Short mmCIF file of C-alpha atoms in Angstrom, two decimals:
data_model
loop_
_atom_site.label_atom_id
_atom_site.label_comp_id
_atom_site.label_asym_id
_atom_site.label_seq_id
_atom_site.Cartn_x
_atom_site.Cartn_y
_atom_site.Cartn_z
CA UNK A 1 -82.65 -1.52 -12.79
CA UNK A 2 -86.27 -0.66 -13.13
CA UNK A 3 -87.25 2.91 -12.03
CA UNK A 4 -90.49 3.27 -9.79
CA UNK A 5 -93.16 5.31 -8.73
CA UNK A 6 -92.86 5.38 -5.08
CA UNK A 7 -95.57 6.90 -2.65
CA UNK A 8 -94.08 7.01 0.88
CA UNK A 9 -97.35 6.80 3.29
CA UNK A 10 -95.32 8.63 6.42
CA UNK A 11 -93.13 10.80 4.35
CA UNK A 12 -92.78 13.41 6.49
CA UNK A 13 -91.26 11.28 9.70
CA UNK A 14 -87.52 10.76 9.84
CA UNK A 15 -88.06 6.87 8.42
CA UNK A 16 -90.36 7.95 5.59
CA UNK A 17 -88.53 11.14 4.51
CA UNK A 18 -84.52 8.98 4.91
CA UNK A 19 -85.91 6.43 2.82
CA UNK A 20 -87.62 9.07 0.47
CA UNK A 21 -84.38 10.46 -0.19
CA UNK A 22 -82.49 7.23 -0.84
CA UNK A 23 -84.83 6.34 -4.30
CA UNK A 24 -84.90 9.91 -5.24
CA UNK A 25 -81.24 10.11 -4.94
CA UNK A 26 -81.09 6.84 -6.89
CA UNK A 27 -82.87 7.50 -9.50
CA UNK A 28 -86.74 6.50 -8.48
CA UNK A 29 -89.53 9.45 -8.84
CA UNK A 30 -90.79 9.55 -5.09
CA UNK A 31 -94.51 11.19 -3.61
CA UNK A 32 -94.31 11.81 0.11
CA UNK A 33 -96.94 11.56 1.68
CA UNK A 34 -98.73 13.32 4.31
CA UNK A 35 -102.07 13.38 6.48
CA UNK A 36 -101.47 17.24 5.56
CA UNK A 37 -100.46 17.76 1.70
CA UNK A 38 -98.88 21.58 2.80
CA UNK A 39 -96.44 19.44 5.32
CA UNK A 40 -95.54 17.00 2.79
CA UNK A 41 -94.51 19.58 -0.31
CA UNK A 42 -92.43 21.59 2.22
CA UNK A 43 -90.60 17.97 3.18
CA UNK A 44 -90.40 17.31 -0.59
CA UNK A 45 -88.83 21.08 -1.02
CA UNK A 46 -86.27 19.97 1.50
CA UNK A 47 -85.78 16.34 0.50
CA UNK A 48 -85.44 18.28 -3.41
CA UNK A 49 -82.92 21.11 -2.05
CA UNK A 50 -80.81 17.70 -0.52
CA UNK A 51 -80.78 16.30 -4.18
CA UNK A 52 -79.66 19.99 -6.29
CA UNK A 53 -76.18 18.55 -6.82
CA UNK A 54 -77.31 14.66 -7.26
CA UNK A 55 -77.09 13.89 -11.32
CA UNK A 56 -79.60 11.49 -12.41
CA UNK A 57 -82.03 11.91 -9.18
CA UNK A 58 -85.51 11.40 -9.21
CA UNK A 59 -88.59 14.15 -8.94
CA UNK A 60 -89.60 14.47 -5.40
CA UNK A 61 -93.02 15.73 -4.54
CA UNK A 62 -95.58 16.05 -1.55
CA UNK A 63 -99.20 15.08 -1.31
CA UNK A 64 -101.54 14.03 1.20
CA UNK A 65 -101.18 10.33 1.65
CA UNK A 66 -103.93 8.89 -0.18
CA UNK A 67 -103.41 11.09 -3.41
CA UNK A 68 -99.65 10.09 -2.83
CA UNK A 69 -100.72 6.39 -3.64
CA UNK A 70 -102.53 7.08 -6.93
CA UNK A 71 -100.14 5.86 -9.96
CA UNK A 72 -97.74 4.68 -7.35
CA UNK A 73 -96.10 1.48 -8.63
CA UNK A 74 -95.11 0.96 -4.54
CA UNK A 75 -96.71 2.08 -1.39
CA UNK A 76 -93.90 2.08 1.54
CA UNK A 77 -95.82 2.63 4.74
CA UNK A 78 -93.43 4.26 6.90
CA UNK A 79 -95.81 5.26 10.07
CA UNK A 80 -96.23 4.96 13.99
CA UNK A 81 -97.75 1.72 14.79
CA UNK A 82 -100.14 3.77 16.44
CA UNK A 83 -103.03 4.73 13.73
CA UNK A 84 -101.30 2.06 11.72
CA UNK A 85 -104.20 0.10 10.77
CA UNK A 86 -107.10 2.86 10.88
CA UNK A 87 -104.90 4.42 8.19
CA UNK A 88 -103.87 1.42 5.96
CA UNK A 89 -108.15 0.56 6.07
CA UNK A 90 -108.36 4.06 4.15
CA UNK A 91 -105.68 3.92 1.18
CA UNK A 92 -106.39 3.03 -2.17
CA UNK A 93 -103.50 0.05 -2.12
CA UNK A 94 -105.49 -2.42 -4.72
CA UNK A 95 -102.87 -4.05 -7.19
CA UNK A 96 -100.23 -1.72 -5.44
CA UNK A 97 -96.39 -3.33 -3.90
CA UNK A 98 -96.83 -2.36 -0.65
CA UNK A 99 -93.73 -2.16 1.39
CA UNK A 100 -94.09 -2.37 4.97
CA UNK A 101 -91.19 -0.72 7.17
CA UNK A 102 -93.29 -0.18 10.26
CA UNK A 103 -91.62 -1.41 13.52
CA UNK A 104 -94.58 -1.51 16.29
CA UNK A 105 -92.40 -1.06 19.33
CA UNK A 106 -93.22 -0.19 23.41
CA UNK A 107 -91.09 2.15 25.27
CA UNK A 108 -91.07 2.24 28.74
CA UNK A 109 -88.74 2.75 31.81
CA UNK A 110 -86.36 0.06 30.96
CA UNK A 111 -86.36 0.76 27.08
CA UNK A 112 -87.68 -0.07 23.58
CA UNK A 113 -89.42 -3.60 23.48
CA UNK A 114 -91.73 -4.97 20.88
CA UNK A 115 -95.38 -4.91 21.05
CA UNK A 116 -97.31 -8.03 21.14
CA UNK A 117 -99.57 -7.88 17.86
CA UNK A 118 -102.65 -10.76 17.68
CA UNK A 119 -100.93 -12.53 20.38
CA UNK A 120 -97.67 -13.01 19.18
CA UNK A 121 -98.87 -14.21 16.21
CA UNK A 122 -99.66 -11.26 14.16
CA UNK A 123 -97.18 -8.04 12.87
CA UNK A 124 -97.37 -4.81 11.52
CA UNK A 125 -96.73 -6.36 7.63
CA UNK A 126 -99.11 -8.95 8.14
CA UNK A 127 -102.43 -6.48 9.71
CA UNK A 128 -101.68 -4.18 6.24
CA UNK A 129 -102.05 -7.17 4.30
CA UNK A 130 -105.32 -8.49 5.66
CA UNK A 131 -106.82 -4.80 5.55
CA UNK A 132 -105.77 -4.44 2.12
CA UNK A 133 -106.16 -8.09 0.62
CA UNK A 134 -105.49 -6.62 -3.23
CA UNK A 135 -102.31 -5.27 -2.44
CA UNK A 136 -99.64 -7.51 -2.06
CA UNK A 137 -97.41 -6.48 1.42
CA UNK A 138 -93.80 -7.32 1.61
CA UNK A 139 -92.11 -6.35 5.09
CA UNK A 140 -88.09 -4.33 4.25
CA UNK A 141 -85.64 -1.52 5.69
CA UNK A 142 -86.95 -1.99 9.33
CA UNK A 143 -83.00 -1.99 10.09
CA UNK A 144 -81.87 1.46 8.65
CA UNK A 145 -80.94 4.00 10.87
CA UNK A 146 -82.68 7.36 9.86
CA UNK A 147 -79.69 9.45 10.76
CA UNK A 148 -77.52 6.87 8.56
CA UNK A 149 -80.60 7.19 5.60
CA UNK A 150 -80.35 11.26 6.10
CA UNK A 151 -76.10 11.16 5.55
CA UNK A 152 -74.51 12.11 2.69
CA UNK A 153 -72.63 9.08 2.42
CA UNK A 154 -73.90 7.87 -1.05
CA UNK A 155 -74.71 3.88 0.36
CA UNK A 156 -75.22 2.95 3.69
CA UNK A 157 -72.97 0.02 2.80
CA UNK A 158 -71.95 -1.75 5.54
CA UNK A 159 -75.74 -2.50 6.49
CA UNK A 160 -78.34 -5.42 4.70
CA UNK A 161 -82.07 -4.94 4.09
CA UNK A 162 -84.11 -7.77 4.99
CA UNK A 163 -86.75 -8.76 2.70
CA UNK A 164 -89.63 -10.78 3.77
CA UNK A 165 -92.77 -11.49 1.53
CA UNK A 166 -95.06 -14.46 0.50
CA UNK A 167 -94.54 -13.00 -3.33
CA UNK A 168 -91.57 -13.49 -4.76
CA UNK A 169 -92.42 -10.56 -7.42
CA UNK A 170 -92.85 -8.01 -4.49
CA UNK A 171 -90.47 -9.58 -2.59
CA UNK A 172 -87.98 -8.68 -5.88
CA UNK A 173 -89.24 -5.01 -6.04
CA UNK A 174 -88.27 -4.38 -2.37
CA UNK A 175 -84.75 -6.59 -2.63
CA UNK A 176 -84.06 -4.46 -5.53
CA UNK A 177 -84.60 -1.32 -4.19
CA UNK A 178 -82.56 -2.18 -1.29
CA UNK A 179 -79.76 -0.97 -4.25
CA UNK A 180 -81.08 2.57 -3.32
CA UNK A 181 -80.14 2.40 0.57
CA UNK A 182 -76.84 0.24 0.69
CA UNK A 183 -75.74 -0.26 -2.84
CA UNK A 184 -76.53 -3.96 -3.44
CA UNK A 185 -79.91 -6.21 -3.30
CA UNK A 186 -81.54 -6.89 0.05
CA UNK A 187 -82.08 -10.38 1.59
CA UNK A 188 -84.45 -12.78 1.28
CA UNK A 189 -85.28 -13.17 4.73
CA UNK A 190 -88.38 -15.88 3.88
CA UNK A 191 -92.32 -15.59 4.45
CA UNK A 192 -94.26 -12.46 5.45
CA UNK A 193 -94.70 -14.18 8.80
CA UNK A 194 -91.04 -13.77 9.53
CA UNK A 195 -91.86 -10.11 9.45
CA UNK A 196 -93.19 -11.39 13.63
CA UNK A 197 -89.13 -11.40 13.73
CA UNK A 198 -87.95 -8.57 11.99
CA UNK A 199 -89.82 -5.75 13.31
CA UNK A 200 -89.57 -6.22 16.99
CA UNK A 201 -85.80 -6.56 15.93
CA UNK A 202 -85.80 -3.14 15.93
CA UNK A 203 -85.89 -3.01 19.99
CA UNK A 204 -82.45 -4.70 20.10
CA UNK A 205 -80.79 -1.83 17.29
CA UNK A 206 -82.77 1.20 19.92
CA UNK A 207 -80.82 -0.62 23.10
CA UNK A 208 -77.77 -0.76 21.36
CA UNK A 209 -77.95 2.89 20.06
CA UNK A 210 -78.53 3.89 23.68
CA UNK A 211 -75.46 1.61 25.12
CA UNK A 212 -73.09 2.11 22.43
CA UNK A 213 -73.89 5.78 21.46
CA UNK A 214 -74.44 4.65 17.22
CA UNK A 215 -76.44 4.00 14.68
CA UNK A 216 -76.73 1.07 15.01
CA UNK A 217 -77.45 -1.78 11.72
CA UNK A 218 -77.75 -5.31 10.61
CA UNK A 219 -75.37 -6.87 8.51
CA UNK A 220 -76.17 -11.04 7.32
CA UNK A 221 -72.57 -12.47 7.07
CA UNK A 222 -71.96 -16.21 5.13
CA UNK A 223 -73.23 -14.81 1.92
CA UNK B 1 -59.54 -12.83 30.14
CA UNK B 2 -60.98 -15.42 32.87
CA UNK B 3 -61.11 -18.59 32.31
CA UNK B 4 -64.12 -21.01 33.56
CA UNK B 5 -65.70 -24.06 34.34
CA UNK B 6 -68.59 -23.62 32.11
CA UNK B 7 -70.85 -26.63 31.78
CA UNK B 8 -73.02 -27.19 28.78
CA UNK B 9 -76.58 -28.41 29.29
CA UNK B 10 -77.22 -30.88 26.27
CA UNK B 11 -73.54 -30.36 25.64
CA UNK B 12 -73.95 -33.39 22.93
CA UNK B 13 -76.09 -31.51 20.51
CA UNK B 14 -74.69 -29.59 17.74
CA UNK B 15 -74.95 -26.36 18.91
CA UNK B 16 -73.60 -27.56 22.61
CA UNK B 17 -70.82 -29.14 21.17
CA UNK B 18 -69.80 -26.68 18.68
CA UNK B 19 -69.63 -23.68 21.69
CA UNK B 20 -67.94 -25.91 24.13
CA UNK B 21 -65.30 -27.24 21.40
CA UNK B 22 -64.94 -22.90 21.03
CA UNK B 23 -64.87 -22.53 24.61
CA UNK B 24 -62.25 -25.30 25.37
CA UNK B 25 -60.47 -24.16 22.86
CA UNK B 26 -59.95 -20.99 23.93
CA UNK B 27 -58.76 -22.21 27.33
CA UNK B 28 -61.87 -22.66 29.51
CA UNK B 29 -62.71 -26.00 31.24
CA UNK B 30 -65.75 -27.45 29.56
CA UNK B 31 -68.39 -30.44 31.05
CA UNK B 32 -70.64 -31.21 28.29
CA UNK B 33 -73.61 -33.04 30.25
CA UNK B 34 -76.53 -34.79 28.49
CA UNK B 35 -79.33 -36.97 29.84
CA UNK B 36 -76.71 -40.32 29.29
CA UNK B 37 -73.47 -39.70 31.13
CA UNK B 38 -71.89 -42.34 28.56
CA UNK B 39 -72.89 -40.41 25.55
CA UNK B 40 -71.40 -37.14 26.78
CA UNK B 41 -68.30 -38.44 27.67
CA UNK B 42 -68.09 -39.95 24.15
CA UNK B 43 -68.64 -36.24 22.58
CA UNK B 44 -66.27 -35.09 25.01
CA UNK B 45 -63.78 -37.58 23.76
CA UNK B 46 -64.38 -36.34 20.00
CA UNK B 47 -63.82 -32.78 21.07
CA UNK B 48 -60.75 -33.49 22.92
CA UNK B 49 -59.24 -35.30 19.78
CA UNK B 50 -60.40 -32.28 17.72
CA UNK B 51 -58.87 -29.78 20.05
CA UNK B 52 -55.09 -32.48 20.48
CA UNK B 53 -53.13 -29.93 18.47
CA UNK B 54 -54.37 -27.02 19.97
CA UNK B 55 -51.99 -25.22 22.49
CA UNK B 56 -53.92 -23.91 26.04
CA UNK B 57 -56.68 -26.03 25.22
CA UNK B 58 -59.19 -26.42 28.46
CA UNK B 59 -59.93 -30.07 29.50
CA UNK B 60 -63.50 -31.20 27.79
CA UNK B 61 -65.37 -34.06 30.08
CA UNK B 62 -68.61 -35.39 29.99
CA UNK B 63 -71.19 -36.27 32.61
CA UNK B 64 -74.97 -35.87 33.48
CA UNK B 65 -76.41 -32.58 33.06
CA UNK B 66 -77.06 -32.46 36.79
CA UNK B 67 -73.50 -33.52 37.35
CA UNK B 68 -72.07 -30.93 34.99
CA UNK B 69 -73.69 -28.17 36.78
CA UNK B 70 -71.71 -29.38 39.45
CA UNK B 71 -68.51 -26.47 40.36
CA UNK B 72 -69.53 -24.88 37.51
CA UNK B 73 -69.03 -21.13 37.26
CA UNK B 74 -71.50 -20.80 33.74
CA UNK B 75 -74.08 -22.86 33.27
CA UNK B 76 -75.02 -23.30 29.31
CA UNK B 77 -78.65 -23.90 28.00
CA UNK B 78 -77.91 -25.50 25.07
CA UNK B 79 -81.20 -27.69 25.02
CA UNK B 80 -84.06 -28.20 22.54
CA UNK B 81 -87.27 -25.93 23.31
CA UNK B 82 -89.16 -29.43 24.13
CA UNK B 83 -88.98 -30.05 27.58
CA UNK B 84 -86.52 -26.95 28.33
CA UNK B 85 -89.02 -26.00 31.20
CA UNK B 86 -89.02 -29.43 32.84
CA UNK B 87 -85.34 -29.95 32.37
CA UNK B 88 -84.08 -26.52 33.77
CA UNK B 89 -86.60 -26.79 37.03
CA UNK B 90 -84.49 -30.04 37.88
CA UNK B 91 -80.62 -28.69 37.28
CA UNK B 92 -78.86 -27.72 40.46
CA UNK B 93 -78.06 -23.76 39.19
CA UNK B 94 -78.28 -21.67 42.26
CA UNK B 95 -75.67 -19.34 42.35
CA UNK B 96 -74.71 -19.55 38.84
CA UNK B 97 -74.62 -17.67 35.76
CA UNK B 98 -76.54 -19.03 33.32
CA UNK B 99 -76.41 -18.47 29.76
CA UNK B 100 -79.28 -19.80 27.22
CA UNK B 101 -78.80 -20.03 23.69
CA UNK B 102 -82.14 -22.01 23.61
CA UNK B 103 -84.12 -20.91 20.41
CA UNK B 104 -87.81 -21.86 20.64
CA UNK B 105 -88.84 -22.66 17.34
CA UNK B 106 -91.55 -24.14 15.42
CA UNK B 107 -91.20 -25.92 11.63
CA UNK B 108 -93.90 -26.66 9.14
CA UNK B 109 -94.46 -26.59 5.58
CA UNK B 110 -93.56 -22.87 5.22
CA UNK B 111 -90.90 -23.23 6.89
CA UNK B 112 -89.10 -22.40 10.41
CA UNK B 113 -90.91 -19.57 12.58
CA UNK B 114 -90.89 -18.32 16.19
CA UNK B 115 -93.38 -20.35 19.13
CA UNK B 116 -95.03 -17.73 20.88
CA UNK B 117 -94.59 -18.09 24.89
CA UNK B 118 -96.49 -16.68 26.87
CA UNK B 119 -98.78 -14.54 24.41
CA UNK B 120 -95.86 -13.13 22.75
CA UNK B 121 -94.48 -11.93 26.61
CA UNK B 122 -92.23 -14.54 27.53
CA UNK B 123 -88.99 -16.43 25.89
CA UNK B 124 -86.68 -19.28 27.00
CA UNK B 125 -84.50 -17.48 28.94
CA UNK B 126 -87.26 -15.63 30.88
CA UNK B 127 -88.56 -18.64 31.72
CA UNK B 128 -85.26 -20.73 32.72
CA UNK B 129 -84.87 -16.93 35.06
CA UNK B 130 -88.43 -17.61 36.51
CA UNK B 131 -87.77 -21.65 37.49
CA UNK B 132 -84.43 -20.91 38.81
CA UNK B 133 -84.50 -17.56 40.56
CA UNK B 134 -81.06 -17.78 42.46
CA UNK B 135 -79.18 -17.97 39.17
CA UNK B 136 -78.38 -15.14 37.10
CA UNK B 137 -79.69 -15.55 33.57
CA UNK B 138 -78.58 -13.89 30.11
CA UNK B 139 -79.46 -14.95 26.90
CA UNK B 140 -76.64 -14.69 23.80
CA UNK B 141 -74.98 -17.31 21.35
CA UNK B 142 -78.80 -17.67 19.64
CA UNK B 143 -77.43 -17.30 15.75
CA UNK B 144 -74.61 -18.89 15.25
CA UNK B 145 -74.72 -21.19 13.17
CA UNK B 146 -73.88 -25.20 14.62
CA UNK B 147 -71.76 -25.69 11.43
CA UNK B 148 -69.08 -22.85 11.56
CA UNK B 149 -68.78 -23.94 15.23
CA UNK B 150 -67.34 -26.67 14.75
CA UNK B 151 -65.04 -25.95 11.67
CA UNK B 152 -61.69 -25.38 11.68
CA UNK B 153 -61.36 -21.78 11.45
CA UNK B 154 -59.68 -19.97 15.18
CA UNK B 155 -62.59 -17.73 15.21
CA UNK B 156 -65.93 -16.88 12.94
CA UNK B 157 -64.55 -12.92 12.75
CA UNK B 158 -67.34 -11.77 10.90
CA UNK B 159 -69.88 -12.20 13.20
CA UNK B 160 -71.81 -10.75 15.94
CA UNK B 161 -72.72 -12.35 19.82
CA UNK B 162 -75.85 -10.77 20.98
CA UNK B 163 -76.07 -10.76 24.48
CA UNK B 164 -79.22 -9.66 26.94
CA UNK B 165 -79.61 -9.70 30.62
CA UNK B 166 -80.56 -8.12 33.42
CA UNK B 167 -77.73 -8.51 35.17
CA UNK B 168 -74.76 -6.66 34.06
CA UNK B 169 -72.15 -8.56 35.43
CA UNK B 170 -73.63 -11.92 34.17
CA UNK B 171 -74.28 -9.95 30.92
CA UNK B 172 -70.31 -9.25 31.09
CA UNK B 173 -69.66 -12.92 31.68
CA UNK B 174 -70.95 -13.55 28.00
CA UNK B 175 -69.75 -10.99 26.39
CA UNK B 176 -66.43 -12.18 27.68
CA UNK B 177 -67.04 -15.51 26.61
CA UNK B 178 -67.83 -14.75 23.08
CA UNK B 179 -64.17 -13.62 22.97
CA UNK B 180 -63.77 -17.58 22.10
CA UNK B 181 -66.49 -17.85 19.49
CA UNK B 182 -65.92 -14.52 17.34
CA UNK B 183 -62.41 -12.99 18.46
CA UNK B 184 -64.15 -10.16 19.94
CA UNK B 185 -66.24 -9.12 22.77
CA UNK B 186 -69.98 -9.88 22.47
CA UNK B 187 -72.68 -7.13 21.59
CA UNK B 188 -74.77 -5.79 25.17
CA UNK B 189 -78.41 -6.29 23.38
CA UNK B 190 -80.28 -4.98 25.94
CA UNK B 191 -82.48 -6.48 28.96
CA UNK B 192 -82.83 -9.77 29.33
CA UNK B 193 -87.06 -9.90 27.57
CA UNK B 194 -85.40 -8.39 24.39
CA UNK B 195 -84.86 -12.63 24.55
CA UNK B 196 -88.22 -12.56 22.79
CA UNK B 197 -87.24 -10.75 20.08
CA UNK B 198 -83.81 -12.56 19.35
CA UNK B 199 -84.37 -16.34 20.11
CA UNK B 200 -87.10 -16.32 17.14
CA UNK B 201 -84.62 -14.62 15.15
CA UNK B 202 -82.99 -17.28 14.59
CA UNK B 203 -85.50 -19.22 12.45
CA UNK B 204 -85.19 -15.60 9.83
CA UNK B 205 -81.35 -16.55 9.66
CA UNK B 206 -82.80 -20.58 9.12
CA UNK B 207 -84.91 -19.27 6.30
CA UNK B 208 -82.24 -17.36 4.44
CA UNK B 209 -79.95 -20.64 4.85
CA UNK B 210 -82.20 -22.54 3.05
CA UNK B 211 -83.01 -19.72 0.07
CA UNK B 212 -79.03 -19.28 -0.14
CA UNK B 213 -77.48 -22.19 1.18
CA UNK B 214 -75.21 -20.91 3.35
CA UNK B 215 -74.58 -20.53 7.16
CA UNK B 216 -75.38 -17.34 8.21
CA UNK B 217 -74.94 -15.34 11.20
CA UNK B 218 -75.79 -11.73 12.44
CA UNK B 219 -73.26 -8.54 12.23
CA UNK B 220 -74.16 -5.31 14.11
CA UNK B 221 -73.42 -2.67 12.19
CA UNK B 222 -71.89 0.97 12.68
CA UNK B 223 -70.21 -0.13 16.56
#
């Protein structure tokens, strides 16, 4: 398995710093970032303090977010929808894998629901890619719980990462490091238009949290 | 568990037949209706010779979908998107619980991908709620798959029925019923316009059939 550079854009939210953790613990050299670079080394000291006992795990560090992105072999942009694509405009992301795991949900008296992006036909995955046309954006791990990604349970195995991309190289990078988060490759889920699909998915895993009292996941069974 | 009259709205289509052969066979009464009263009662026939062995089978019949709705206690949308809206505004369902497995989907050279209704607000089984508002509607059955309906196997045990209402007791009616389809109680998803999210879902599970060929379905992890 190939080791990466990973910048986490986001690093310092419970998304960002779970799946931070996950390719450090795994082996993969990880730069949280930050829009402050102070908040992301003291995550990185904590995310490093998780990993003392971890043989084999990668260097964790903190930076702000656009410094985290320089020599980064992938980008994962784990923010709030909101300031999503202001921020994406300013990061150097040219010839980068960019991994998009941001879920642009509502919330409102009756719960989570997803927001309607370019009129239904639009997503979070797809806006990074236009604003950053020399990158290429794959959509992955909108599914993970963060309390599951923060456990000390070494794979979160019961649970699938859905892949979706229109390269198949980038779309291998992020089904690969799926390994990281439940021990096995994540699924091809199809084009980066599917990502319309995936991310508002996310509403349905909140409700059933709330219902069920879990942490809720996705599992694809006939393979 | 109750048993009931559940009639299936284009009952001779594979997903309609496949959940009414897992309905009767688990004991409820089941009217497949189409638009030709002679063709449902010849899919009815099949299913009845499938389900001969099968101890406590319910009785399968066919008729109009009008005349299936009749002394139902469930209603199931199992239509095609195209002409869903005209069909539903003409069935008899007041009163009823109504369950829609209807995925609105669109196909082209990329493949299968979700048809936005109603800018991205709006989904099937909202709008089968909004042109019959004296019956109860709840959305659930959406992803599995036609094929492992109709095999042989008592139940498909390793997947998930998502289920989303706004009626709790309707809700409970399918969550019940997916006893017959899974072996287990269905999944409470949420309200019923989390609809928009799964319905489209399905053409993500379409897309990883065709990559992996393979029948997938949907598990909900960490319950």
């Amino acid at each position: 398995m190939s080791t990466y550079r990973i910048a986490v854009i986001g690093g310092t939210g419970p998304q960002g710093k779970g799946l931070g953790y996950r390719f450090a613990r795994h082996g993969h050299t990880v730069v949280l970032g930050s829009r402050a670079a102070e908040k992301a080394q003291d995550v990185a000291a904590e995310v490093t303090e998780r990993l003392s006992d971890v043989e084999g795990a990668g260097q964790v560090s903190g930076a702000t977010n656009a410094d985290a992105c320089t020599d980064a072999d992938v980008v994962l942009l784990a923010v709030p929808y909101g300031g999503h694509d202001e921020l994406v405009a300013t990061l150097p992301l040219a010839g980068k894998t960019v991994v998009s795991c941001v879920n642009p949900l509502a919330f409102d008296k009756r719960g989570a629901h997803g927001l309607v992006i370019d009129g239904g036909e639009g997503s979070a995955a797809e806006s990074a890619q236009r604003l950053a046309p020399e990158a290429t954006v794959v959509g992955a791990f909108h599914h993970v719980s963060a309390v599951n990604l923060w456990s000390e349970a070494e794979f979160l195995d019961h649970e699938d990462v859905l892949v979706c991309g229109d390269s198949l190289e980038a779309k291998q990078v992020a089904i690969e490091l799926a390994r990281s988060v439940t021990g096995r490759a994540g699924v091809d889920a199809g084009k980066l238009r599917l990502a319309r699909q995936l991310e508002p998915l996310t509403a349905v895993l909140i409700s059933i949290n709330r219902k069920y009292k879990v942490h809720s996941g996705l599992r694809v069974t006939g393979l």
